[in-house]
Short mmCIF file of C-alpha atoms in Angstrom, two decimals:
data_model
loop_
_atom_site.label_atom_id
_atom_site.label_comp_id
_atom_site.label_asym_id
_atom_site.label_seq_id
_atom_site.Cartn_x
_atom_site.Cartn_y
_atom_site.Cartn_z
CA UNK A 46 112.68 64.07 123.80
CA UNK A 47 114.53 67.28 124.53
CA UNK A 48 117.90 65.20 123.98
CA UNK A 49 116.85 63.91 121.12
CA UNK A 50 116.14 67.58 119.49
CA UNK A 51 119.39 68.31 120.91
CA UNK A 52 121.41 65.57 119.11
CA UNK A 53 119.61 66.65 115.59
CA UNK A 54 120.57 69.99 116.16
CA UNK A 55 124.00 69.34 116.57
CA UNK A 56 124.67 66.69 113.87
CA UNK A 57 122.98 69.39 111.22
CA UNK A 58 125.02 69.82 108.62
CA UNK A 59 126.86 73.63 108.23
CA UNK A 60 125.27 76.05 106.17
CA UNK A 61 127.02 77.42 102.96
CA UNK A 62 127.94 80.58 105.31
CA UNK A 63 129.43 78.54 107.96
CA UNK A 64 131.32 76.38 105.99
CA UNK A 65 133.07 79.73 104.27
CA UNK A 66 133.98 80.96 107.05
CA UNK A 67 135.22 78.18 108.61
CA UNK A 68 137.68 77.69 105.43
CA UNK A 69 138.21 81.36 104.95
CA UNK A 70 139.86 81.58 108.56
CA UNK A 71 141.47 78.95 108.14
CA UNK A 72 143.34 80.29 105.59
CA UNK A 73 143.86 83.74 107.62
CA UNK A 74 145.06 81.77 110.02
CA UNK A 75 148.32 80.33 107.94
CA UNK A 76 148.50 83.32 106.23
CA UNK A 77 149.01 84.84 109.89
CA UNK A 78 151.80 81.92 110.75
CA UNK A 79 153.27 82.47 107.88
CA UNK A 80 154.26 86.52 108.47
CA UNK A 81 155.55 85.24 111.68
CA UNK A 82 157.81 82.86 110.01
CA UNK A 83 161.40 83.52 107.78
CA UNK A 84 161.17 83.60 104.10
CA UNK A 85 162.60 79.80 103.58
CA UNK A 86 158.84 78.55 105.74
CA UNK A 87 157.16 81.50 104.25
CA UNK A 88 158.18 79.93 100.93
CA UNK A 89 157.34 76.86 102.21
CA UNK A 90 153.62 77.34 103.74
CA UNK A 91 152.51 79.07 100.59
CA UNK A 92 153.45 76.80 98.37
CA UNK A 93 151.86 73.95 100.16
CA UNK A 94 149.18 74.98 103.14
CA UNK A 95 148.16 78.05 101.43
CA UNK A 96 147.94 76.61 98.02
CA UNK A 97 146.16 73.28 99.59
CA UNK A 98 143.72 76.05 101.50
CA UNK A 99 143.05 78.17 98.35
CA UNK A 100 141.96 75.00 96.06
CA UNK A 101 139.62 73.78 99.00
CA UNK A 102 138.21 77.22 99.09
CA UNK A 103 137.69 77.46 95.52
CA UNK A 104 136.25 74.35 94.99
CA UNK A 105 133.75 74.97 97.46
CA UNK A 106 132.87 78.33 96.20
CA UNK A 107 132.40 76.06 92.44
CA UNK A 108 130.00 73.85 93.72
CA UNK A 109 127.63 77.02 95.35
CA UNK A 110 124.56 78.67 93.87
CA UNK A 111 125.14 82.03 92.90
CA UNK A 112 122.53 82.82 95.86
CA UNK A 113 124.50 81.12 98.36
CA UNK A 114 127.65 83.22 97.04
CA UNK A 115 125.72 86.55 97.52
CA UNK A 116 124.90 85.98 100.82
CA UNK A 117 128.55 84.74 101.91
CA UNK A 118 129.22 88.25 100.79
CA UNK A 119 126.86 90.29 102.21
CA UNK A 120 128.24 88.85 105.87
CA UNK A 121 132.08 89.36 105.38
CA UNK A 122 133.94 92.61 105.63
CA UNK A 123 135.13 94.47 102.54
CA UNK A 124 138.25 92.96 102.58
CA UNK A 125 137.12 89.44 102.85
CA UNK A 126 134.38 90.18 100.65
CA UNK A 127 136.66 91.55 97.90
CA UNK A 128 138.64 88.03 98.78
CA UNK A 129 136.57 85.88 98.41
CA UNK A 130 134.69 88.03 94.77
CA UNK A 131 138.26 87.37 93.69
CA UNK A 132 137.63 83.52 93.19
CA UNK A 133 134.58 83.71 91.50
CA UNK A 134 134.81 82.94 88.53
CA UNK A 135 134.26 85.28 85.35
CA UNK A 136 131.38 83.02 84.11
CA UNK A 137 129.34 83.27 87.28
CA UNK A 138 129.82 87.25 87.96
CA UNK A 139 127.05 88.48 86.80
CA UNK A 140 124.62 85.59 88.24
CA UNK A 141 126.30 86.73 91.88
CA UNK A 142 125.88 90.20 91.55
CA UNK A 143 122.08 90.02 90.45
CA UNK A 144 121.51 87.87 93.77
CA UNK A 145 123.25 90.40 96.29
CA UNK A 146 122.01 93.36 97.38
CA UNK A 147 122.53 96.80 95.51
CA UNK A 148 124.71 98.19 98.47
CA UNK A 149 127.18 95.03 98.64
CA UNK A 150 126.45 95.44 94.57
CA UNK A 151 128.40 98.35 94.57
CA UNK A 152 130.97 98.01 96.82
CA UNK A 153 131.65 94.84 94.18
CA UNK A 154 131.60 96.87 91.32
CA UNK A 155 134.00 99.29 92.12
CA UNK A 156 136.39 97.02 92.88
CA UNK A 157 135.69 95.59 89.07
CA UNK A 158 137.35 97.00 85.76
CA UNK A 159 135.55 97.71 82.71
CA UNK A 160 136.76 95.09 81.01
CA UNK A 161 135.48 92.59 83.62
CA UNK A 162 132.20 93.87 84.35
CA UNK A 163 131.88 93.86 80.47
CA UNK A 164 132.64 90.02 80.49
CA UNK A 165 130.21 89.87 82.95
CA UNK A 166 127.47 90.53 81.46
CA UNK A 167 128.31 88.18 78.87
CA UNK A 168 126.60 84.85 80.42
CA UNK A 169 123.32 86.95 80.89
CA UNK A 170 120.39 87.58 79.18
CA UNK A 171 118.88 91.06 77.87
CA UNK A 172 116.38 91.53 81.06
CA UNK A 173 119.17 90.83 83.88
CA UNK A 174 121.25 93.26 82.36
CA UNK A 175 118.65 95.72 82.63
CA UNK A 176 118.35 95.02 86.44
CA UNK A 177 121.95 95.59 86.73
CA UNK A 178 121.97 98.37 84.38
CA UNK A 179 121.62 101.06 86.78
CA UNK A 180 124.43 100.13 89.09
CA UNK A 181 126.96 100.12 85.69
CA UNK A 182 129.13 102.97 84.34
CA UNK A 183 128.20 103.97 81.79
CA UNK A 184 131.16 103.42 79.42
CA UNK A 185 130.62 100.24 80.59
CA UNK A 186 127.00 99.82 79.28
CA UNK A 187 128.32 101.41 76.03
CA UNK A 188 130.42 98.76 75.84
CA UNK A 189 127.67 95.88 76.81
CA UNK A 190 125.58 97.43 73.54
CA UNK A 191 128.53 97.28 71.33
CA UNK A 192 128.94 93.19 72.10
CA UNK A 193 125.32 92.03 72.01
CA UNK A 194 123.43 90.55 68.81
CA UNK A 195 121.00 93.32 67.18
CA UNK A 196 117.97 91.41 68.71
CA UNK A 197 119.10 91.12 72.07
CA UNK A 198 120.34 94.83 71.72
CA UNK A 199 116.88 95.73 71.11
CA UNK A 200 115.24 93.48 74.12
CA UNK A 201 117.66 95.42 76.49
CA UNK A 202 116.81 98.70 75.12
CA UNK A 203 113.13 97.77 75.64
CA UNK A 204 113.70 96.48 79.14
CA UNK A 205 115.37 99.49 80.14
CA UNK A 206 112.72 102.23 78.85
CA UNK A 207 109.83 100.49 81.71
CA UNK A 208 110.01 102.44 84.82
CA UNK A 209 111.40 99.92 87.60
CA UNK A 210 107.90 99.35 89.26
CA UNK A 211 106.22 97.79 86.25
CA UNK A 212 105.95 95.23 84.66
CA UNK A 213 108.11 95.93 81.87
CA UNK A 214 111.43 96.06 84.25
CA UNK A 215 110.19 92.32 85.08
CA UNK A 216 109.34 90.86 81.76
CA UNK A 217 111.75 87.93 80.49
CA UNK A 218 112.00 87.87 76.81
CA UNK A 219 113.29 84.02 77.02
CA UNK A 220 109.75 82.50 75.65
CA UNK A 221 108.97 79.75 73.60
CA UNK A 222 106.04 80.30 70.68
CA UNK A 223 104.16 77.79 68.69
CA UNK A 224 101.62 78.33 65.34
CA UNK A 225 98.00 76.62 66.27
CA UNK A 226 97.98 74.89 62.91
CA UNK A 227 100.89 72.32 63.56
CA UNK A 228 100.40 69.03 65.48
CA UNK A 229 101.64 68.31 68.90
CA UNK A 230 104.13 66.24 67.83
CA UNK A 231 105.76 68.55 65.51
CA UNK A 232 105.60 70.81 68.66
CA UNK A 233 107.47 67.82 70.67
CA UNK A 234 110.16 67.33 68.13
CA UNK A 235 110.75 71.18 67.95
CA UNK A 236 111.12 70.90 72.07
CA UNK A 237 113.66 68.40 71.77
CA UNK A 238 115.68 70.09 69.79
CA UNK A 239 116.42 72.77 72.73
CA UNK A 240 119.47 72.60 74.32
CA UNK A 241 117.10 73.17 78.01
CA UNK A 242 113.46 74.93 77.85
CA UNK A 243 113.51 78.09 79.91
CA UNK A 244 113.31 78.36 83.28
CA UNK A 245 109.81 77.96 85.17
CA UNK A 246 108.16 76.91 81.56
CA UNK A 247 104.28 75.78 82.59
CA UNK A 248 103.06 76.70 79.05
CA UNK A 249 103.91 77.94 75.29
CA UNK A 250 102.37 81.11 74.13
CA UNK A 251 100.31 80.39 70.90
CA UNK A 252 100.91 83.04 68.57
CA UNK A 253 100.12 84.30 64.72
CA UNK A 254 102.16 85.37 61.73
CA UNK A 255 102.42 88.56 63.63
CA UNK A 256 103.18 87.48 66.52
CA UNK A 257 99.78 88.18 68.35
CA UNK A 258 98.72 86.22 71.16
CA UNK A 259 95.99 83.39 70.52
CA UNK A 260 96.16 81.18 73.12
CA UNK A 261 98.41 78.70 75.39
CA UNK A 262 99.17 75.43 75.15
CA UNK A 263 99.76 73.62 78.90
CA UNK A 264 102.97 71.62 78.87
CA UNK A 265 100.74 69.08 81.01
CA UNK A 266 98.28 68.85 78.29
CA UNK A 267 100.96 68.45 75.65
CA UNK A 268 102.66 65.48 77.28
CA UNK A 269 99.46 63.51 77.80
CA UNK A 270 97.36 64.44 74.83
CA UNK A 271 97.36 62.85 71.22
CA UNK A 272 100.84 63.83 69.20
CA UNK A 273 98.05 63.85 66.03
CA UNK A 274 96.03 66.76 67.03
CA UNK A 275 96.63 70.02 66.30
CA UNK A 276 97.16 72.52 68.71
CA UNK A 277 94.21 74.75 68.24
CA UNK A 278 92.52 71.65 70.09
CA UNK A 279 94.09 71.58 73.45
CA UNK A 280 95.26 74.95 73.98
CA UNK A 281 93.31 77.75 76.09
CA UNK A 282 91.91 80.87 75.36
CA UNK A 283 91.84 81.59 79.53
CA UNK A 284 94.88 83.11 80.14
CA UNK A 285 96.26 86.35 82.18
CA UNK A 286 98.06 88.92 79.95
CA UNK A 287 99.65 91.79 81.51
CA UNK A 288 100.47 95.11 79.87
CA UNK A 289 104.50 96.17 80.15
CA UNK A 290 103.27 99.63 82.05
CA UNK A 291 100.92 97.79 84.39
CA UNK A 292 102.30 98.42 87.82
CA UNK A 293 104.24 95.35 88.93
CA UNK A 294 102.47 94.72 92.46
CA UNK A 295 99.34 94.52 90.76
CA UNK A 296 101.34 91.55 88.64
CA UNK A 297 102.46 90.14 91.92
CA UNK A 298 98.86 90.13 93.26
CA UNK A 299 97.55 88.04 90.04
CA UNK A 300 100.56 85.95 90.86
CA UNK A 301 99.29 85.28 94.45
CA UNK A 302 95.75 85.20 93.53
CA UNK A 303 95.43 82.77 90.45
CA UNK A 304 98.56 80.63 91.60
CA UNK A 305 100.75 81.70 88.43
CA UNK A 306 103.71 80.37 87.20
CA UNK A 307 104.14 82.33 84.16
CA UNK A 308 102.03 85.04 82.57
CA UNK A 309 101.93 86.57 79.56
CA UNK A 310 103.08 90.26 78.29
CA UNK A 311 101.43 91.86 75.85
CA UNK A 312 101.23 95.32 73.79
CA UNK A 313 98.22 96.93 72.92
CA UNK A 314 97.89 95.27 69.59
CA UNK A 315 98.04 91.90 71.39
CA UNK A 316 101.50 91.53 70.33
CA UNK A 317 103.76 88.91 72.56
CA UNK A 318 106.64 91.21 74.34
CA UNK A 319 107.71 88.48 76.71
CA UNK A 320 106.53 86.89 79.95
CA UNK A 321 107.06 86.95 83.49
CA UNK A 322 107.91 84.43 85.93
CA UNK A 323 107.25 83.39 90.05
CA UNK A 324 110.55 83.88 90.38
CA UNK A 325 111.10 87.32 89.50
CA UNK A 326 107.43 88.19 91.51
CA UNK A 327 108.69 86.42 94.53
CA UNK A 328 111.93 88.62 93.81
CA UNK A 329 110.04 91.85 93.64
CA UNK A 330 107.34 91.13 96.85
CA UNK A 331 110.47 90.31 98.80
CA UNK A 332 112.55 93.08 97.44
CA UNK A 333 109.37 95.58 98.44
CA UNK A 334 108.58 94.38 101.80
CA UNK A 335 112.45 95.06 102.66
CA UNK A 336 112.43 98.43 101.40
CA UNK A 337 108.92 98.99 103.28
CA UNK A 338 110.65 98.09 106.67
CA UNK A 339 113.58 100.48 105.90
CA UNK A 340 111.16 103.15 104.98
CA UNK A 341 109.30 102.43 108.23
CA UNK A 342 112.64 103.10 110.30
CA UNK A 343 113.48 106.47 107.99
CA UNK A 344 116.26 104.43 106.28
CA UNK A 345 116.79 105.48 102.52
CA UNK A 346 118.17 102.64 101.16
CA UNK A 347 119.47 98.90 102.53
CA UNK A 348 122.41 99.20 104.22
CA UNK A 349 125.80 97.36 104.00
CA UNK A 350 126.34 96.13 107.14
CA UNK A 351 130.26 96.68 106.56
CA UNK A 352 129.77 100.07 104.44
CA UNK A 353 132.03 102.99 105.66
CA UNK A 354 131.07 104.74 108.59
CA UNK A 355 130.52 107.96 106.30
CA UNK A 356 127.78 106.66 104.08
CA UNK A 357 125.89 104.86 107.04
CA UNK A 358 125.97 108.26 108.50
CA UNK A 359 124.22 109.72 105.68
CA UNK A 360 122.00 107.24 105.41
CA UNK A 361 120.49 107.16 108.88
CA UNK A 362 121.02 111.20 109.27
CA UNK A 363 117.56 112.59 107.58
CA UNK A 364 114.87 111.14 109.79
CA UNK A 365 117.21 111.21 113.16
CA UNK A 366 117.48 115.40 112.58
CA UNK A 367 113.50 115.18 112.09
CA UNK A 368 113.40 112.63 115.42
CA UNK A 369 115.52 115.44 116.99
CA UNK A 370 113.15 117.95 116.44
CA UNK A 371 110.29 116.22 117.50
CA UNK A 372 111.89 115.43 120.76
CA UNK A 373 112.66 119.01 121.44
CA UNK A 374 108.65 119.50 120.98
CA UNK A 375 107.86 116.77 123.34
CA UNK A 376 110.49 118.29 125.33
CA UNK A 377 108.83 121.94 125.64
CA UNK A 378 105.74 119.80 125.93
CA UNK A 379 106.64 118.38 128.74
CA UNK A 380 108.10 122.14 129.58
CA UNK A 381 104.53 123.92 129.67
CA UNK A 382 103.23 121.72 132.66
CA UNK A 383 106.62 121.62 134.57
CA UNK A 384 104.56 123.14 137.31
CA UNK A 385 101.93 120.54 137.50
CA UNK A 386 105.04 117.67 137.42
CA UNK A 387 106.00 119.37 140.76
CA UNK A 388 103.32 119.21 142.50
CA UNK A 389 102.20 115.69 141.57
CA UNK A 390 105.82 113.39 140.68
CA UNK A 391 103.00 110.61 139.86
CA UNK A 392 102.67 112.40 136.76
CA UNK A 393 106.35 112.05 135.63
CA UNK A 394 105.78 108.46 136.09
CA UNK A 395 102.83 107.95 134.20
CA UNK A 396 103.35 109.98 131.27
CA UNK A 397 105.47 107.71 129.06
CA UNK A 398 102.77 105.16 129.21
CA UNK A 399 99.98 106.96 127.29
CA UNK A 400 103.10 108.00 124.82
CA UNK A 401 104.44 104.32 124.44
CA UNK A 402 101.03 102.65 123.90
CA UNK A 403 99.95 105.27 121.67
CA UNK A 404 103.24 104.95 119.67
CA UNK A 405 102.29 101.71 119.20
CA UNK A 406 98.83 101.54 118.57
CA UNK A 407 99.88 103.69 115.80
CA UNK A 408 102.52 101.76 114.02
CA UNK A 409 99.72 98.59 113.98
CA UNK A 410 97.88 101.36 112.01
CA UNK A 411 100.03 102.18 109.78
CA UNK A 412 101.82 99.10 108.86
CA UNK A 413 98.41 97.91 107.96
CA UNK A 414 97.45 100.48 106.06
CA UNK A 415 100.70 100.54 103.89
CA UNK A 416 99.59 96.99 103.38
CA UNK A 417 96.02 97.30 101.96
CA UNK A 418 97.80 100.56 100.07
CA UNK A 419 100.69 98.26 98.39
CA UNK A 420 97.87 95.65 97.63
CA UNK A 421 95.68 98.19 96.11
CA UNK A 422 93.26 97.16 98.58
CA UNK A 423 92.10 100.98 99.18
CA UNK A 424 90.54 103.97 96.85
CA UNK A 425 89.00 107.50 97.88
CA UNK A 426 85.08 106.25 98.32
CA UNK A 427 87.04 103.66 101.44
CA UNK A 428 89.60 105.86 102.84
CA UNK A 429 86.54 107.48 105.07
CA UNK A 430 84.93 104.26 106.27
CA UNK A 431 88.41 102.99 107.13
CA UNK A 432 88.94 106.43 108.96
CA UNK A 433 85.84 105.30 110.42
CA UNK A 434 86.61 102.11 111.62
CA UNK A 435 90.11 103.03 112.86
CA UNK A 436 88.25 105.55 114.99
CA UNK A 437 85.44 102.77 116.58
CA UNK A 438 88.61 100.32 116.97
CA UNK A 439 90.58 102.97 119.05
CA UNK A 440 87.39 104.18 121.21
CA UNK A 441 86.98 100.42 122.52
CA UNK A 442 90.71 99.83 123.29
CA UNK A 443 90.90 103.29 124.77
CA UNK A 444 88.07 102.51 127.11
CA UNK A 445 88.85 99.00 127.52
CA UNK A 446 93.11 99.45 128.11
CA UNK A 447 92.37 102.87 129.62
CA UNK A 448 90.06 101.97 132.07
CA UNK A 449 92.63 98.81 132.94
CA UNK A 450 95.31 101.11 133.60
CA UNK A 451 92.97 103.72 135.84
CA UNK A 452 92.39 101.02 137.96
CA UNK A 453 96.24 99.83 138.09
CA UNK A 454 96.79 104.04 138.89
CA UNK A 455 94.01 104.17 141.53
CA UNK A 456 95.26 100.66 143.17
CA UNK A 457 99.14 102.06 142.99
CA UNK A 458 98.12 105.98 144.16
CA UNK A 459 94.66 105.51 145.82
CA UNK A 460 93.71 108.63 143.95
CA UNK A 461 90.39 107.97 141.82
CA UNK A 462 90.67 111.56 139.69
CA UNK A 463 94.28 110.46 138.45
CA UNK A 464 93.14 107.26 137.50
CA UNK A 465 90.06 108.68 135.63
CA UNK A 466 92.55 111.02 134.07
CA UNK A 467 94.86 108.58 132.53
CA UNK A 468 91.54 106.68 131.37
CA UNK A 469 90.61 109.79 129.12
CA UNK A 470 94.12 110.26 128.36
CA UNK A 471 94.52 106.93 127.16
CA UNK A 472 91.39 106.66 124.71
CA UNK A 473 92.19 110.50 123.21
CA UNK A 474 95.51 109.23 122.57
CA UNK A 475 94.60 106.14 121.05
CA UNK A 476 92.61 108.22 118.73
CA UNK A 477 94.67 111.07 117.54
CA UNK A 478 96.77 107.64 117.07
CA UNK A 479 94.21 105.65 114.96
CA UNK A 480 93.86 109.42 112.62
CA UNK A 481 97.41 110.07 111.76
CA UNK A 482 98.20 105.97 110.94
CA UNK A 483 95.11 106.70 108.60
CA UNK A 484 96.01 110.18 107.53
CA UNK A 485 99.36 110.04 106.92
CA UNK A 486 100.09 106.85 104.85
CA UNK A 487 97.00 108.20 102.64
CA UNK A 488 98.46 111.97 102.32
CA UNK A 489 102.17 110.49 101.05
CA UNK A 490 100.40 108.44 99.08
CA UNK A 491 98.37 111.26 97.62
CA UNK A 492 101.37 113.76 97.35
CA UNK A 493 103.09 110.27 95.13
CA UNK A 494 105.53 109.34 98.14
CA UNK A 495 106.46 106.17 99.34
CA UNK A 496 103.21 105.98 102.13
CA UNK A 497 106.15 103.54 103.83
CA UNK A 498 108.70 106.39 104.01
CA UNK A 499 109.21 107.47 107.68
CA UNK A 500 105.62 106.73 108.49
CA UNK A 501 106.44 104.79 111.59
CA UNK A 502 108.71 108.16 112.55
CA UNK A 503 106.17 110.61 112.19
CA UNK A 504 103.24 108.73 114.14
CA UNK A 505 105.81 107.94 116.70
CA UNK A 506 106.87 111.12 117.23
CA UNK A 507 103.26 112.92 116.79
CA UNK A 508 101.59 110.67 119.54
CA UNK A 509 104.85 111.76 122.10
CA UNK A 510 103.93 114.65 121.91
CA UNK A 511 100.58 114.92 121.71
CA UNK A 512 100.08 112.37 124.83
CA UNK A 513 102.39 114.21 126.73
CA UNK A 514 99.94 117.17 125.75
CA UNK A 515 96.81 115.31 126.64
CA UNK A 516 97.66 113.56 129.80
CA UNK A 517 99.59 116.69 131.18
CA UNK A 518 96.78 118.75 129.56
CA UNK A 519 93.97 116.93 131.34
CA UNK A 520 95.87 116.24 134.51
CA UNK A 521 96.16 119.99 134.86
CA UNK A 522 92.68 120.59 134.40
CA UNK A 523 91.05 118.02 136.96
CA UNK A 524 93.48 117.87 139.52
CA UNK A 525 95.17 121.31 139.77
#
């Protein structure tokens, strides 16, 4: 059996990232021959290896998904990166850079002219220029306005007023409308006449002379109902409609809850703005969830894994200064009781287990909490039963863990006080633990910061420090 698996896993096929860098060194490889040759071969190889190597290359980069692209680039080095954006064709630029990530974004970008990040923009629609929008120049976004139809000027105008957590910034305007007064198979013959129906298209927003929302019609009840009815009799009056201001998790939670493919965005006269799609809320959940793990580390922003040593610096510098401070405190923690390290070493030992467990009692507090916060699970009348139960849940693992690990002292230094000692220590740390993953996601949150942003930092260094403190503390005070 274990063969077997074996065999499959070597016979799978390459990935799209493998297979580019398999061809891109190959053609490093030449080009490397080549410098080592005279001019006659150097002639020679590029003409014919290098020219065979670059069409293999391209070609392969043709037949990619724009996704696939983005993440070939986000692995290479700049100047492989800036190789390999080279071949991409105009056409598919602006599809690529939506799909990477706004650090490799950039580094792309710079290396653009205005006239090509103009063209750009050409193949996309008035909403993805809005996501790239902020990452332009902005001679080059004067430029954009100056190409685009006086409708599609307007969409991007709209698109770019929402702030970027709503649902505005992920409304598509690409929708299809119908009057409830025609048949269905006018409706069919109109559908036929598209070139393609937009992506992810479940239904087709029924709307007035006004354009305000009535209804939708189910492309799987069109298709199997009678082309003589009219559409007032098979479409639905159930529907989700979203505001443009509504904050977008709470979109992505109706996504998750009611199954959604599409949903509706409306004004406040009921007028159809647009709609948004799965894809752009599976975009945005996994888009947050990244930037709540960087915030959890202290990171500002995602990181290029090839940036410049400079601007990784500065991105990593804020919450290592504030780590360095707390350490110092730990430090002259640990200072205070230097006395009572002396006279019993077990102590020194010890310590950094009633630290590292309450560390890490605290980040499961937290990164739950900055869940039920991002799902809009929690308001002010729950904040003090969860307080509550955070407290009961770190009493019984206190007393439960703590009294494991007094009996692991007492078995290890046959002294009974020390092992009571790290029992209290453990549970009071556990607690002060359970508090700040409460108190501190809430209090950001409160203050309108990030509750993600350096939580995992603070609690980590608060319960250093305050262990150290409490075991020391109570060490101290019942054996010395």
């Amino acid at each position: 059996m274990t063969e077997t698996n074996n065999n499959n896993d070597q016979e799978s096929p390459p990935t799209p990232l493998q297979q580019a860098y398999f061809l891109l060194r190959k053609y490093k490889l030449v080009e490397g021959l080549v410098n080592l040759q005279d001019s006659s071969d150097q002639s020679f190889n590029e003409s014919a290896v290098q020219k065979q190597n670059l069409t293999e290359l391209q070609d392969f980069l043709d037949q990619l998904h724009p996704a696939d692209i983005a993440n070939v680039l986000e692995a290479l080095p700049l100047e492989d990166r800036l190789l390999i954006w080279g071949m991409i064709k105009t056409d598919r630029d602006g599809e690529v850079l939506l799909e990477t990530s706004d650090a490799v974004r950039a580094s792309l970008i710079t290396d653009m002219g205005t006239q090509e990040l103009v063209a750009a923009t050409e193949y996309l629609d008035a909403d993805e220029i809005a996501d790239l929008a902020p990452d332009l120049p902005q001679e080059v976004m004067d430029d954009v306005f100056r190409s685009l139809p006086m409708e599609e000027r307007e969409q991007l105008r709209a698109a770019m007023s929402y702030p970027e957590d709503s649902v505005g910034a992920l409304m598509d305007f690409d929708v299809i409308t119908i009057r409830e007064d025609v048949r269905l198979e006018v409706v069919l013959r109109y559908l036929r006449r598209l070139d393609e129906m937009p992506d992810h298209t479940d239904q087709l927003f029924v709307v007035d002379r006004n354009e305000q929302l009535k209804g939708v019609l189910l492309i799987n009840r069109l298709i199997v109902s009678d082309p003589d009815i009219l559409v007032a009799e098979v479409m639905t009056n159930e529907m989700i409609k979203l505001r443009p201001n509504d904050i977008a998790q709470q979109a992505a939670n109706a996504f998750e809850r009611y199954d959604l493919v599409s949903a509706s965005v409306v004004d406040e006269n009921n007028k159809l703005l647009g709609r948004v799609t799965v894809n752009v809320v599976i975009d945005f959940i996994r888009e947050t969830a990244e930037n709540e793990a960087l915030n959890l580390a202290g990171l500002n922003e995602e990181e290029d894994l090839f940036a410049p040593i400079l601007k990784s610096v500065k991105n990593r510098w804020g919450w290592l200064a504030i780590n360095l401070v707390t350490a110092f405190i730990a430090s002259r923690v640990i200072g205070l009781f230097e006395d009572s390290i002396e006279k019993l070493v077990a102590l020194a030992a010890l310590m950094p287990i009633i630290a590292g467990i309450g560390g890490n009692s605290g980040n499961q507090t937290i990164t739950m909490i900055v869940r039920a916060l991002a799902l809009d699970q929690i308001n002010t009348s729950s904040a003090w039963k969860l307080i509550t139960k955070e407290v009961g849940v770190s009493i019984v693992n206190g007393l439960l863990w703590g009294t494991v690990v007094g009996l692991f002292t007492f078995a290890i230094y046959q002294n009974a006080e020390l092992g009571l000692v790290m029992t209290l220590a453990m549970t009071l740390n556990l607690l002060l633990a359970a508090l700040l993953g409460v108190i501190i996601p809430l209090t950001l949150r409160k203050l309108g910061r990030d509750p993600a942003l350096g939580s995992s930092v603070m609690i980590t260094a608060v319960t250093d420090s305050g262990g150290f403190f409490i075991f020391l503390g109570l060490a101290t005070f019942f054996l010395l």
